Amino acid sequence: MSESKPFSFIGEVVESAVIKAPLSFVWHFIKLHEFDKFWSAISKAEHVKGTSDETDIVRWTYKDGDVIELKQDEHSTLEHFITFSVINAEPKLPYSSVVNTIRLWAVTSGEFAGTTFVRWSAKFSNDADLGVIEDAKYKRQDALKDLSKAAEKMLAEERK
């Protein structure tokens, strides 16, 4: 009889939305230290001083008291995307790593012209279980809803 091996996978969550605002209004919020300006789950987003001269580190404090520190891995104002990873968390996370990428595209034609397509992906290490993956899915859905509200509100104020 063969020995059973534990199930292993690399979990990925991909959520997307069409936001009824031009790309420039949505892109305005896609800075790690600005996420508290739109995401209702975060009470505070701030740069962590003195950690690195070469890398941006940002701390998010969630309204439930959890705190994570993020390292910005990549940020492109030309291609409109940001990639970041969790480097520290209190309480400790039940998995070893996650890398997030948020990418924006301007919708330029058709019935959705003038809007922005947003895609948020998160790739988890193979020690993340299905509960982690499901939780991540719903958190990203909520964040995209909040991003949509913030960008649409900014657009409405601009039009006044």
mmCIF file with all atom_site columns, C-alpha atoms in Angstrom:
data_model
loop_
_atom_site.group_PDB
_atom_site.id
_atom_site.type_symbol
_atom_site.label_atom_id
_atom_site.label_alt_id
_atom_site.label_comp_id
_atom_site.label_asym_id
_atom_site.label_entity_id
_atom_site.label_seq_id
_atom_site.pdbx_PDB_ins_code
_atom_site.Cartn_x
_atom_site.Cartn_y
_atom_site.Cartn_z
_atom_site.occupancy
_atom_site.B_iso_or_equiv
_atom_site.pdbx_formal_charge
_atom_site.auth_seq_id
_atom_site.auth_comp_id
_atom_site.auth_asym_id
_atom_site.auth_atom_id
_atom_site.pdbx_PDB_model_num
ATOM 1   C CA . MET A 1 1   ? 0.000   0.000  0.000   1.00 0.00 ? 1   MET A CA 1
ATOM 2   C CA . SER A 1 2   ? 1.391   3.368  -0.950  1.00 0.00 ? 2   SER A CA 1
ATOM 3   C CA . GLU A 1 3   ? 1.788   6.133  1.548   1.00 0.00 ? 3   GLU A CA 1
ATOM 4   C CA . SER A 1 4   ? -0.646  9.011  1.058   1.00 0.00 ? 4   SER A CA 1
ATOM 5   C CA . LYS A 1 5   ? 0.819   12.417 0.436   1.00 0.00 ? 5   LYS A CA 1
ATOM 6   C CA . PRO A 1 6   ? -0.755  15.620 1.704   1.00 0.00 ? 6   PRO A CA 1
ATOM 7   C CA . PHE A 1 7   ? -2.647  17.567 -0.919  1.00 0.00 ? 7   PHE A CA 1
ATOM 8   C CA . SER A 1 8   ? -0.554  20.475 -2.157  1.00 0.00 ? 8   SER A CA 1
ATOM 9   C CA . PHE A 1 9   ? -1.455  23.334 -4.470  1.00 0.00 ? 9   PHE A CA 1
ATOM 10  C CA . ILE A 1 10  ? -0.635  26.925 -5.126  1.00 0.00 ? 10  ILE A CA 1
ATOM 11  C CA . GLY A 1 11  ? -3.847  28.790 -4.568  1.00 0.00 ? 11  GLY A CA 1
ATOM 12  C CA . GLU A 1 12  ? -4.709  31.790 -6.630  1.00 0.00 ? 12  GLU A CA 1
ATOM 13  C CA . VAL A 1 13  ? -7.565  34.215 -6.284  1.00 0.00 ? 13  VAL A CA 1
ATOM 14  C CA . VAL A 1 14  ? -8.546  36.467 -9.184  1.00 0.00 ? 14  VAL A CA 1
ATOM 15  C CA . GLU A 1 15  ? -11.270 39.061 -8.800  1.00 0.00 ? 15  GLU A CA 1
ATOM 16  C CA . SER A 1 16  ? -12.178 41.765 -11.284 1.00 0.00 ? 16  SER A CA 1
ATOM 17  C CA . ALA A 1 17  ? -14.580 44.648 -11.745 1.00 0.00 ? 17  ALA A CA 1
ATOM 18  C CA . VAL A 1 18  ? -15.578 47.321 -14.217 1.00 0.00 ? 18  VAL A CA 1
ATOM 19  C CA . ILE A 1 19  ? -15.531 50.656 -12.427 1.00 0.00 ? 19  ILE A CA 1
ATOM 20  C CA . LYS A 1 20  ? -17.644 53.476 -13.828 1.00 0.00 ? 20  LYS A CA 1
ATOM 21  C CA . ALA A 1 21  ? -14.851 56.031 -13.789 1.00 0.00 ? 21  ALA A CA 1
ATOM 22  C CA . PRO A 1 22  ? -11.908 56.789 -16.083 1.00 0.00 ? 22  PRO A CA 1
ATOM 23  C CA . LEU A 1 23  ? -8.613  55.061 -15.355 1.00 0.00 ? 23  LEU A CA 1
ATOM 24  C CA . SER A 1 24  ? -7.012  58.221 -13.909 1.00 0.00 ? 24  SER A CA 1
ATOM 25  C CA . PHE A 1 25  ? -9.643  58.395 -11.168 1.00 0.00 ? 25  PHE A CA 1
ATOM 26  C CA . VAL A 1 26  ? -9.159  54.740 -10.207 1.00 0.00 ? 26  VAL A CA 1
ATOM 27  C CA . TRP A 1 27  ? -5.349  54.772 -10.508 1.00 0.00 ? 27  TRP A CA 1
ATOM 28  C CA . HIS A 1 28  ? -5.269  57.677 -8.023  1.00 0.00 ? 28  HIS A CA 1
ATOM 29  C CA . PHE A 1 29  ? -6.075  55.177 -5.224  1.00 0.00 ? 29  PHE A CA 1
ATOM 30  C CA . ILE A 1 30  ? -3.663  52.387 -6.215  1.00 0.00 ? 30  ILE A CA 1
ATOM 31  C CA . LYS A 1 31  ? -0.821  53.238 -3.865  1.00 0.00 ? 31  LYS A CA 1
ATOM 32  C CA . LEU A 1 32  ? -0.263  51.015 -0.843  1.00 0.00 ? 32  LEU A CA 1
ATOM 33  C CA . HIS A 1 33  ? -0.264  53.952 1.566   1.00 0.00 ? 33  HIS A CA 1
ATOM 34  C CA . GLU A 1 34  ? -3.594  55.184 0.100   1.00 0.00 ? 34  GLU A CA 1
ATOM 35  C CA . PHE A 1 35  ? -5.695  52.015 0.483   1.00 0.00 ? 35  PHE A CA 1
ATOM 36  C CA . ASP A 1 36  ? -7.311  53.366 3.651   1.00 0.00 ? 36  ASP A CA 1
ATOM 37  C CA . LYS A 1 37  ? -8.774  56.141 1.473   1.00 0.00 ? 37  LYS A CA 1
ATOM 38  C CA . PHE A 1 38  ? -11.075 53.623 -0.225  1.00 0.00 ? 38  PHE A CA 1
ATOM 39  C CA . TRP A 1 39  ? -11.056 50.204 1.471   1.00 0.00 ? 39  TRP A CA 1
ATOM 40  C CA . SER A 1 40  ? -13.462 50.276 4.395   1.00 0.00 ? 40  SER A CA 1
ATOM 41  C CA . ALA A 1 41  ? -11.751 47.287 6.081   1.00 0.00 ? 41  ALA A CA 1
ATOM 42  C CA . ILE A 1 42  ? -8.560  49.311 6.659   1.00 0.00 ? 42  ILE A CA 1
ATOM 43  C CA . SER A 1 43  ? -8.454  51.954 9.386   1.00 0.00 ? 43  SER A CA 1
ATOM 44  C CA . LYS A 1 44  ? -4.902  53.144 8.680   1.00 0.00 ? 44  LYS A CA 1
ATOM 45  C CA . ALA A 1 45  ? -2.288  52.767 5.931   1.00 0.00 ? 45  ALA A CA 1
ATOM 46  C CA . GLU A 1 46  ? 1.158   54.244 6.559   1.00 0.00 ? 46  GLU A CA 1
ATOM 47  C CA . HIS A 1 47  ? 4.756   54.046 5.393   1.00 0.00 ? 47  HIS A CA 1
ATOM 48  C CA . VAL A 1 48  ? 7.032   52.140 7.761   1.00 0.00 ? 48  VAL A CA 1
ATOM 49  C CA . LYS A 1 49  ? 10.021  54.386 8.387   1.00 0.00 ? 49  LYS A CA 1
ATOM 50  C CA . GLY A 1 50  ? 13.596  53.165 8.668   1.00 0.00 ? 50  GLY A CA 1
ATOM 51  C CA . THR A 1 51  ? 13.098  49.678 7.259   1.00 0.00 ? 51  THR A CA 1
ATOM 52  C CA . SER A 1 52  ? 14.676  50.012 3.833   1.00 0.00 ? 52  SER A CA 1
ATOM 53  C CA . ASP A 1 53  ? 16.138  52.725 1.648   1.00 0.00 ? 53  ASP A CA 1
ATOM 54  C CA . GLU A 1 54  ? 15.442  50.699 -1.486  1.00 0.00 ? 54  GLU A CA 1
ATOM 55  C CA . THR A 1 55  ? 11.980  49.255 -0.888  1.00 0.00 ? 55  THR A CA 1
ATOM 56  C CA . ASP A 1 56  ? 8.640   50.775 0.067   1.00 0.00 ? 56  ASP A CA 1
ATOM 57  C CA . ILE A 1 57  ? 7.192   49.095 3.157   1.00 0.00 ? 57  ILE A CA 1
ATOM 58  C CA . VAL A 1 58  ? 3.638   49.975 4.175   1.00 0.00 ? 58  VAL A CA 1
ATOM 59  C CA . ARG A 1 59  ? 1.679   48.930 7.260   1.00 0.00 ? 59  ARG A CA 1
ATOM 60  C CA . TRP A 1 60  ? -2.063  48.364 7.034   1.00 0.00 ? 60  TRP A CA 1
ATOM 61  C CA . THR A 1 61  ? -4.046  48.316 10.247  1.00 0.00 ? 61  THR A CA 1
ATOM 62  C CA . TYR A 1 62  ? -7.412  46.674 9.749   1.00 0.00 ? 62  TYR A CA 1
ATOM 63  C CA . LYS A 1 63  ? -10.491 47.737 11.669  1.00 0.00 ? 63  LYS A CA 1
ATOM 64  C CA . ASP A 1 64  ? -10.534 44.335 13.408  1.00 0.00 ? 64  ASP A CA 1
ATOM 65  C CA . GLY A 1 65  ? -7.069  45.082 14.853  1.00 0.00 ? 65  GLY A CA 1
ATOM 66  C CA . ASP A 1 66  ? -5.010  42.851 12.548  1.00 0.00 ? 66  ASP A CA 1
ATOM 67  C CA . VAL A 1 67  ? -1.857  44.464 11.159  1.00 0.00 ? 67  VAL A CA 1
ATOM 68  C CA . ILE A 1 68  ? 0.111   43.503 8.060   1.00 0.00 ? 68  ILE A CA 1
ATOM 69  C CA . GLU A 1 69  ? 3.268   44.935 6.588   1.00 0.00 ? 69  GLU A CA 1
ATOM 70  C CA . LEU A 1 70  ? 3.578   44.927 2.820   1.00 0.00 ? 70  LEU A CA 1
ATOM 71  C CA . LYS A 1 71  ? 6.558   45.245 0.531   1.00 0.00 ? 71  LYS A CA 1
ATOM 72  C CA . GLN A 1 72  ? 5.948   46.936 -2.780  1.00 0.00 ? 72  GLN A CA 1
ATOM 73  C CA . ASP A 1 73  ? 7.599   44.645 -5.305  1.00 0.00 ? 73  ASP A CA 1
ATOM 74  C CA . GLU A 1 74  ? 6.662   46.511 -8.468  1.00 0.00 ? 74  GLU A CA 1
ATOM 75  C CA . HIS A 1 75  ? 4.766   49.644 -9.455  1.00 0.00 ? 75  HIS A CA 1
ATOM 76  C CA . SER A 1 76  ? 4.263   50.844 -13.016 1.00 0.00 ? 76  SER A CA 1
ATOM 77  C CA . THR A 1 77  ? 2.610   54.129 -13.871 1.00 0.00 ? 77  THR A CA 1
ATOM 78  C CA . LEU A 1 78  ? 3.079   53.255 -17.554 1.00 0.00 ? 78  LEU A CA 1
ATOM 79  C CA . GLU A 1 79  ? 1.383   49.848 -17.416 1.00 0.00 ? 79  GLU A CA 1
ATOM 80  C CA . HIS A 1 80  ? -0.926  50.738 -14.480 1.00 0.00 ? 80  HIS A CA 1
ATOM 81  C CA . PHE A 1 81  ? -0.191  47.901 -12.085 1.00 0.00 ? 81  PHE A CA 1
ATOM 82  C CA . ILE A 1 82  ? 1.195   47.325 -8.617  1.00 0.00 ? 82  ILE A CA 1
ATOM 83  C CA . THR A 1 83  ? 2.589   44.106 -7.154  1.00 0.00 ? 83  THR A CA 1
ATOM 84  C CA . PHE A 1 84  ? 3.091   43.673 -3.426  1.00 0.00 ? 84  PHE A CA 1
ATOM 85  C CA . SER A 1 85  ? 3.689   40.922 -0.879  1.00 0.00 ? 85  SER A CA 1
ATOM 86  C CA . VAL A 1 86  ? 3.000   40.465 2.814   1.00 0.00 ? 86  VAL A CA 1
ATOM 87  C CA . ILE A 1 87  ? 6.236   40.399 4.801   1.00 0.00 ? 87  ILE A CA 1
ATOM 88  C CA . ASN A 1 88  ? 4.901   40.514 8.365   1.00 0.00 ? 88  ASN A CA 1
ATOM 89  C CA . ALA A 1 89  ? 1.569   40.103 10.124  1.00 0.00 ? 89  ALA A CA 1
ATOM 90  C CA . GLU A 1 90  ? 0.099   40.309 13.611  1.00 0.00 ? 90  GLU A CA 1
ATOM 91  C CA . PRO A 1 91  ? -1.424  37.917 14.352  1.00 0.00 ? 91  PRO A CA 1
ATOM 92  C CA . LYS A 1 92  ? 0.764   35.579 12.335  1.00 0.00 ? 92  LYS A CA 1
ATOM 93  C CA . LEU A 1 93  ? -0.828  34.375 9.096   1.00 0.00 ? 93  LEU A CA 1
ATOM 94  C CA . PRO A 1 94  ? -1.579  30.643 8.645   1.00 0.00 ? 94  PRO A CA 1
ATOM 95  C CA . TYR A 1 95  ? 0.416   30.530 5.389   1.00 0.00 ? 95  TYR A CA 1
ATOM 96  C CA . SER A 1 96  ? 3.946   31.529 4.468   1.00 0.00 ? 96  SER A CA 1
ATOM 97  C CA . SER A 1 97  ? 3.444   33.947 1.555   1.00 0.00 ? 97  SER A CA 1
ATOM 98  C CA . VAL A 1 98  ? 1.107   35.771 -0.781  1.00 0.00 ? 98  VAL A CA 1
ATOM 99  C CA . VAL A 1 99  ? 1.877   38.005 -3.748  1.00 0.00 ? 99  VAL A CA 1
ATOM 100 C CA . ASN A 1 100 ? -0.812  40.401 -4.985  1.00 0.00 ? 100 ASN A CA 1
ATOM 101 C CA . THR A 1 101 ? -1.067  42.220 -8.295  1.00 0.00 ? 101 THR A CA 1
ATOM 102 C CA . ILE A 1 102 ? -3.632  44.868 -9.107  1.00 0.00 ? 102 ILE A CA 1
ATOM 103 C CA . ARG A 1 103 ? -3.767  45.865 -12.765 1.00 0.00 ? 103 ARG A CA 1
ATOM 104 C CA . LEU A 1 104 ? -5.952  48.498 -14.444 1.00 0.00 ? 104 LEU A CA 1
ATOM 105 C CA . TRP A 1 105 ? -7.000  48.925 -18.065 1.00 0.00 ? 105 TRP A CA 1
ATOM 106 C CA . ALA A 1 106 ? -8.909  51.807 -19.594 1.00 0.00 ? 106 ALA A CA 1
ATOM 107 C CA . VAL A 1 107 ? -11.984 50.626 -21.478 1.00 0.00 ? 107 VAL A CA 1
ATOM 108 C CA . THR A 1 108 ? -11.847 52.648 -24.682 1.00 0.00 ? 108 THR A CA 1
ATOM 109 C CA . SER A 1 109 ? -14.784 51.524 -26.808 1.00 0.00 ? 109 SER A CA 1
ATOM 110 C CA . GLY A 1 110 ? -18.209 49.971 -26.696 1.00 0.00 ? 110 GLY A CA 1
ATOM 111 C CA . GLU A 1 111 ? -20.897 50.453 -24.094 1.00 0.00 ? 111 GLU A CA 1
ATOM 112 C CA . PHE A 1 112 ? -18.317 50.563 -21.274 1.00 0.00 ? 112 PHE A CA 1
ATOM 113 C CA . ALA A 1 113 ? -16.045 53.190 -22.889 1.00 0.00 ? 113 ALA A CA 1
ATOM 114 C CA . GLY A 1 114 ? -14.750 55.631 -20.305 1.00 0.00 ? 114 GLY A CA 1
ATOM 115 C CA . THR A 1 115 ? -14.696 53.028 -17.529 1.00 0.00 ? 115 THR A CA 1
ATOM 116 C CA . THR A 1 116 ? -11.831 51.058 -15.984 1.00 0.00 ? 116 THR A CA 1
ATOM 117 C CA . PHE A 1 117 ? -11.351 47.310 -15.840 1.00 0.00 ? 117 PHE A CA 1
ATOM 118 C CA . VAL A 1 118 ? -9.565  46.259 -12.642 1.00 0.00 ? 118 VAL A CA 1
ATOM 119 C CA . ARG A 1 119 ? -8.074  42.816 -11.974 1.00 0.00 ? 119 ARG A CA 1
ATOM 120 C CA . TRP A 1 120 ? -6.737  41.848 -8.531  1.00 0.00 ? 120 TRP A CA 1
ATOM 121 C CA . SER A 1 121 ? -4.879  38.561 -8.325  1.00 0.00 ? 121 SER A CA 1
ATOM 122 C CA . ALA A 1 122 ? -3.292  36.947 -5.284  1.00 0.00 ? 122 ALA A CA 1
ATOM 123 C CA . LYS A 1 123 ? -0.993  33.927 -5.440  1.00 0.00 ? 123 LYS A CA 1
ATOM 124 C CA . PHE A 1 124 ? -0.654  32.037 -2.174  1.00 0.00 ? 124 PHE A CA 1
ATOM 125 C CA . SER A 1 125 ? 2.025   29.606 -1.048  1.00 0.00 ? 125 SER A CA 1
ATOM 126 C CA . ASN A 1 126 ? 1.043   25.939 -1.007  1.00 0.00 ? 126 ASN A CA 1
ATOM 127 C CA . ASP A 1 127 ? 0.465   25.984 2.775   1.00 0.00 ? 127 ASP A CA 1
ATOM 128 C CA . ALA A 1 128 ? -2.627  28.211 2.375   1.00 0.00 ? 128 ALA A CA 1
ATOM 129 C CA . ASP A 1 129 ? -5.773  26.143 2.806   1.00 0.00 ? 129 ASP A CA 1
ATOM 130 C CA . LEU A 1 130 ? -9.099  26.521 1.034   1.00 0.00 ? 130 LEU A CA 1
ATOM 131 C CA . GLY A 1 131 ? -10.463 28.663 3.879   1.00 0.00 ? 131 GLY A CA 1
ATOM 132 C CA . VAL A 1 132 ? -7.695  31.208 3.278   1.00 0.00 ? 132 VAL A CA 1
ATOM 133 C CA . ILE A 1 133 ? -8.417  31.214 -0.441  1.00 0.00 ? 133 ILE A CA 1
ATOM 134 C CA . GLU A 1 134 ? -12.159 31.726 0.062   1.00 0.00 ? 134 GLU A CA 1
ATOM 135 C CA . ASP A 1 135 ? -11.582 34.506 2.615   1.00 0.00 ? 135 ASP A CA 1
ATOM 136 C CA . ALA A 1 136 ? -9.203  36.238 0.198   1.00 0.00 ? 136 ALA A CA 1
ATOM 137 C CA . LYS A 1 137 ? -11.811 36.044 -2.562  1.00 0.00 ? 137 LYS A CA 1
ATOM 138 C CA . TYR A 1 138 ? -14.456 37.833 -0.493  1.00 0.00 ? 138 TYR A CA 1
ATOM 139 C CA . LYS A 1 139 ? -12.019 40.441 0.842   1.00 0.00 ? 139 LYS A CA 1
ATOM 140 C CA . ARG A 1 140 ? -10.953 41.359 -2.677  1.00 0.00 ? 140 ARG A CA 1
ATOM 141 C CA . GLN A 1 141 ? -14.564 41.543 -3.844  1.00 0.00 ? 141 GLN A CA 1
ATOM 142 C CA . ASP A 1 142 ? -15.321 43.936 -0.979  1.00 0.00 ? 142 ASP A CA 1
ATOM 143 C CA . ALA A 1 143 ? -12.207 45.991 -1.715  1.00 0.00 ? 143 ALA A CA 1
ATOM 144 C CA . LEU A 1 144 ? -13.144 46.325 -5.391  1.00 0.00 ? 144 LEU A CA 1
ATOM 145 C CA . LYS A 1 145 ? -16.662 47.464 -4.426  1.00 0.00 ? 145 LYS A CA 1
ATOM 146 C CA . ASP A 1 146 ? -15.143 50.078 -2.116  1.00 0.00 ? 146 ASP A CA 1
ATOM 147 C CA . LEU A 1 147 ? -12.678 51.166 -4.815  1.00 0.00 ? 147 LEU A CA 1
ATOM 148 C CA . SER A 1 148 ? -15.562 51.578 -7.241  1.00 0.00 ? 148 SER A CA 1
ATOM 149 C CA . LYS A 1 149 ? -17.511 53.751 -4.781  1.00 0.00 ? 149 LYS A CA 1
ATOM 150 C CA . ALA A 1 150 ? -14.478 55.944 -4.060  1.00 0.00 ? 150 ALA A CA 1
ATOM 151 C CA . ALA A 1 151 ? -13.548 56.468 -7.723  1.00 0.00 ? 151 ALA A CA 1
ATOM 152 C CA . GLU A 1 152 ? -17.152 57.141 -8.752  1.00 0.00 ? 152 GLU A CA 1
ATOM 153 C CA . LYS A 1 153 ? -17.524 59.627 -5.884  1.00 0.00 ? 153 LYS A CA 1
ATOM 154 C CA . MET A 1 154 ? -14.338 61.398 -6.977  1.00 0.00 ? 154 MET A CA 1
ATOM 155 C CA . LEU A 1 155 ? -15.644 61.570 -10.541 1.00 0.00 ? 155 LEU A CA 1
ATOM 156 C CA . ALA A 1 156 ? -19.009 62.973 -9.383  1.00 0.00 ? 156 ALA A CA 1
ATOM 157 C CA . GLU A 1 157 ? -17.243 65.664 -7.341  1.00 0.00 ? 157 GLU A CA 1
ATOM 158 C CA . GLU A 1 158 ? -15.065 66.555 -10.328 1.00 0.00 ? 158 GLU A CA 1
ATOM 159 C CA . ARG A 1 159 ? -18.164 67.029 -12.488 1.00 0.00 ? 159 ARG A CA 1
ATOM 160 C CA . LYS A 1 160 ? -19.816 69.490 -10.053 1.00 0.00 ? 160 LYS A CA 1
#
